[in-house]
PDB file of C-alpha atoms in Angstrom:
ATOM      1  CA  UNK A   1      -6.434 -14.750  17.706  1.00  0.00           C
ATOM      2  CA  UNK A   2      -9.423 -12.531  17.091  1.00  0.00           C
ATOM      3  CA  UNK A   3      -8.063 -11.479  13.669  1.00  0.00           C
ATOM      4  CA  UNK A   4      -7.500 -15.109  12.710  1.00  0.00           C
ATOM      5  CA  UNK A   5     -11.059 -16.001  13.730  1.00  0.00           C
ATOM      6  CA  UNK A   6     -12.518 -13.101  11.757  1.00  0.00           C
ATOM      7  CA  UNK A   7     -10.472 -14.044   8.675  1.00  0.00           C
ATOM      8  CA  UNK A   8     -11.506 -17.654   8.952  1.00  0.00           C
ATOM      9  CA  UNK A   9     -15.137 -16.633   9.354  1.00  0.00           C
ATOM     10  CA  UNK A  10     -15.172 -14.333   6.315  1.00  0.00           C
ATOM     11  CA  UNK A  11     -13.153 -16.566   3.996  1.00  0.00           C
ATOM     12  CA  UNK A  12     -14.851 -19.776   5.099  1.00  0.00           C
ATOM     13  CA  UNK A  13     -18.264 -18.125   4.983  1.00  0.00           C
ATOM     14  CA  UNK A  14     -17.755 -16.839   1.452  1.00  0.00           C
ATOM     15  CA  UNK A  15     -16.570 -20.253   0.252  1.00  0.00           C
ATOM     16  CA  UNK A  16     -19.580 -21.959   1.834  1.00  0.00           C
ATOM     17  CA  UNK A  17     -21.909 -19.351   0.346  1.00  0.00           C
ATOM     18  CA  UNK A  18     -20.418 -19.952  -3.132  1.00  0.00           C
ATOM     19  CA  UNK A  19     -20.805 -23.714  -2.746  1.00  0.00           C
ATOM     20  CA  UNK A  20     -24.396 -23.288  -1.614  1.00  0.00           C
ATOM     21  CA  UNK A  21     -25.155 -21.085  -4.639  1.00  0.00           C
ATOM     22  CA  UNK A  22     -23.597 -23.614  -7.004  1.00  0.00           C
ATOM     23  CA  UNK A  23     -25.586 -26.431  -5.409  1.00  0.00           C
ATOM     24  CA  UNK A  24     -28.851 -24.475  -5.730  1.00  0.00           C
ATOM     25  CA  UNK A  25     -28.261 -23.668  -9.406  1.00  0.00           C
ATOM     26  CA  UNK A  26     -27.344 -27.276 -10.240  1.00  0.00           C
ATOM     27  CA  UNK A  27     -30.375 -28.554  -8.392  1.00  0.00           C
ATOM     28  CA  UNK A  28     -33.057 -26.270  -9.866  1.00  0.00           C
ATOM     29  CA  UNK A  29     -31.750 -25.179 -13.307  1.00  0.00           C
ATOM     30  CA  UNK A  30     -32.232 -27.606 -16.188  1.00  0.00           C
ATOM     31  CA  UNK A  31     -29.073 -28.903 -17.873  1.00  0.00           C
ATOM     32  CA  UNK A  32     -30.148 -27.627 -21.317  1.00  0.00           C
ATOM     33  CA  UNK A  33     -30.329 -24.031 -20.057  1.00  0.00           C
ATOM     34  CA  UNK A  34     -26.900 -24.196 -18.434  1.00  0.00           C
ATOM     35  CA  UNK A  35     -25.272 -25.750 -21.515  1.00  0.00           C
ATOM     36  CA  UNK A  36     -26.464 -22.931 -23.751  1.00  0.00           C
ATOM     37  CA  UNK A  37     -24.587 -20.336 -21.684  1.00  0.00           C
ATOM     38  CA  UNK A  38     -21.222 -22.144 -21.653  1.00  0.00           C
ATOM     39  CA  UNK A  39     -19.801 -20.350 -24.677  1.00  0.00           C
ATOM     40  CA  UNK A  40     -20.593 -16.822 -23.533  1.00  0.00           C
ATOM     41  CA  UNK A  41     -19.318 -17.558 -20.022  1.00  0.00           C
ATOM     42  CA  UNK A  42     -15.847 -18.240 -21.450  1.00  0.00           C
ATOM     43  CA  UNK A  43     -15.747 -14.817 -23.109  1.00  0.00           C
ATOM     44  CA  UNK A  44     -16.911 -13.139 -19.920  1.00  0.00           C
ATOM     45  CA  UNK A  45     -14.172 -14.864 -17.923  1.00  0.00           C
ATOM     46  CA  UNK A  46     -11.624 -13.737 -20.506  1.00  0.00           C
ATOM     47  CA  UNK A  47     -12.737 -10.113 -20.288  1.00  0.00           C
ATOM     48  CA  UNK A  48     -12.732 -10.164 -16.486  1.00  0.00           C
ATOM     49  CA  UNK A  49      -9.250 -11.701 -16.472  1.00  0.00           C
ATOM     50  CA  UNK A  50      -7.946  -9.006 -18.818  1.00  0.00           C
ATOM     51  CA  UNK A  51      -9.446  -6.218 -16.711  1.00  0.00           C
ATOM     52  CA  UNK A  52      -7.922  -7.739 -13.586  1.00  0.00           C
ATOM     53  CA  UNK A  53      -4.495  -8.000 -15.240  1.00  0.00           C
ATOM     54  CA  UNK A  54      -4.559  -4.354 -16.352  1.00  0.00           C
ATOM     55  CA  UNK A  55      -5.618  -3.084 -12.924  1.00  0.00           C
ATOM     56  CA  UNK A  56      -2.976  -5.250 -11.235  1.00  0.00           C
ATOM     57  CA  UNK A  57      -0.302  -3.946 -13.609  1.00  0.00           C
ATOM     58  CA  UNK A  58      -1.221  -0.310 -12.939  1.00  0.00           C
ATOM     59  CA  UNK A  59      -1.239  -0.969  -9.194  1.00  0.00           C
ATOM     60  CA  UNK A  60       2.243  -2.470  -9.313  1.00  0.00           C
ATOM     61  CA  UNK A  61       3.594   0.486 -11.307  1.00  0.00           C
ATOM     62  CA  UNK A  62       2.053   3.061  -8.958  1.00  0.00           C
ATOM     63  CA  UNK A  63       3.287   1.296  -5.830  1.00  0.00           C
ATOM     64  CA  UNK A  64       6.766   0.900  -7.301  1.00  0.00           C
ATOM     65  CA  UNK A  65       6.889   4.630  -8.098  1.00  0.00           C
ATOM     66  CA  UNK A  66       5.808   5.478  -4.539  1.00  0.00           C
ATOM     67  CA  UNK A  67       8.428   3.078  -3.163  1.00  0.00           C
ATOM     68  CA  UNK A  68      11.250   4.614  -5.209  1.00  0.00           C
ATOM     69  CA  UNK A  69      10.262   8.260  -4.574  1.00  0.00           C
ATOM     70  CA  UNK A  70      11.747   8.615  -1.042  1.00  0.00           C
ATOM     71  CA  UNK A  71      15.065   7.099  -2.121  1.00  0.00           C
ATOM     72  CA  UNK A  72      15.517   9.600  -4.923  1.00  0.00           C
ATOM     73  CA  UNK A  73      14.770  12.552  -2.636  1.00  0.00           C
ATOM     74  CA  UNK A  74      17.472  11.496  -0.159  1.00  0.00           C
ATOM     75  CA  UNK A  75      20.268  11.514  -2.692  1.00  0.00           C
ATOM     76  CA  UNK A  76      20.416  15.302  -3.041  1.00  0.00           C
ATOM     77  CA  UNK A  77      21.379  18.043  -0.600  1.00  0.00           C
ATOM     78  CA  UNK A  78      18.978  18.501   2.306  1.00  0.00           C
ATOM     79  CA  UNK A  79      16.772  21.552   1.734  1.00  0.00           C
ATOM     80  CA  UNK A  80      17.465  23.183   5.117  1.00  0.00           C
ATOM     81  CA  UNK A  81      21.071  22.215   5.770  1.00  0.00           C
ATOM     82  CA  UNK A  82      22.292  25.568   7.217  1.00  0.00           C
ATOM     83  CA  UNK A  83      19.412  25.671   9.714  1.00  0.00           C
ATOM     84  CA  UNK A  84      21.084  23.531  12.350  1.00  0.00           C
ATOM     85  CA  UNK A  85      24.145  25.796  12.337  1.00  0.00           C
ATOM     86  CA  UNK A  86      22.294  29.128  12.523  1.00  0.00           C
ATOM     87  CA  UNK A  87      19.598  28.007  14.948  1.00  0.00           C
ATOM     88  CA  UNK A  88      21.617  28.356  18.234  1.00  0.00           C
ATOM     89  CA  UNK A  89      22.253  32.025  17.386  1.00  0.00           C
ATOM     90  CA  UNK A  90      18.547  32.708  17.862  1.00  0.00           C
ATOM     91  CA  UNK A  91      18.863  32.297  21.642  1.00  0.00           C
ATOM     92  CA  UNK A  92      20.619  34.706  23.969  1.00  0.00           C
ATOM     93  CA  UNK A  93      24.262  33.851  24.709  1.00  0.00           C
ATOM     94  CA  UNK A  94      23.553  33.321  28.419  1.00  0.00           C
ATOM     95  CA  UNK A  95      20.970  30.580  27.791  1.00  0.00           C
ATOM     96  CA  UNK A  96      23.155  28.630  25.355  1.00  0.00           C
ATOM     97  CA  UNK A  97      24.987  25.572  26.611  1.00  0.00           C
ATOM     98  CA  UNK A  98      28.603  25.192  25.524  1.00  0.00           C
ATOM     99  CA  UNK A  99      27.862  21.643  24.353  1.00  0.00           C
ATOM    100  CA  UNK A 100      25.049  22.855  22.093  1.00  0.00           C
ATOM    101  CA  UNK A 101      27.566  23.819  19.431  1.00  0.00           C
ATOM    102  CA  UNK A 102      30.787  21.787  19.531  1.00  0.00           C
ATOM    103  CA  UNK A 103      32.023  23.453  16.315  1.00  0.00           C
ATOM    104  CA  UNK A 104      32.542  26.794  18.140  1.00  0.00           C
ATOM    105  CA  UNK A 105      36.313  26.530  18.043  1.00  0.00           C
ATOM    106  CA  UNK A 106      36.385  26.077  14.254  1.00  0.00           C
ATOM    107  CA  UNK A 107      33.617  28.469  13.189  1.00  0.00           C
ATOM    108  CA  UNK A 108      33.776  32.244  13.327  1.00  0.00           C
ATOM    109  CA  UNK A 109      30.939  33.787  15.311  1.00  0.00           C
TER     110      UNK A 109
END
């Protein structure tokens, strides 16, 4: 519940802050000044939208590559496949358990 409250506080607070800023500008700025900046504001929004689209596209490509990387590495042979067979030989024969290597009857030691 604490995470929900924090999210509500930050999102609701930012929306209220934006509405307060809009109200202050509409109240104290003359209409003639605001109308003169309408045309350039459209170009600025277009540029910001394009930059956002490019960054979002690059992010999707990078995340997709990171998502597909582990799957491609699992398709080949494991790098240390003989290790689990040779590893019990490193211990003395008296300390080895017979169940530690069930392939004993088929492999030549």
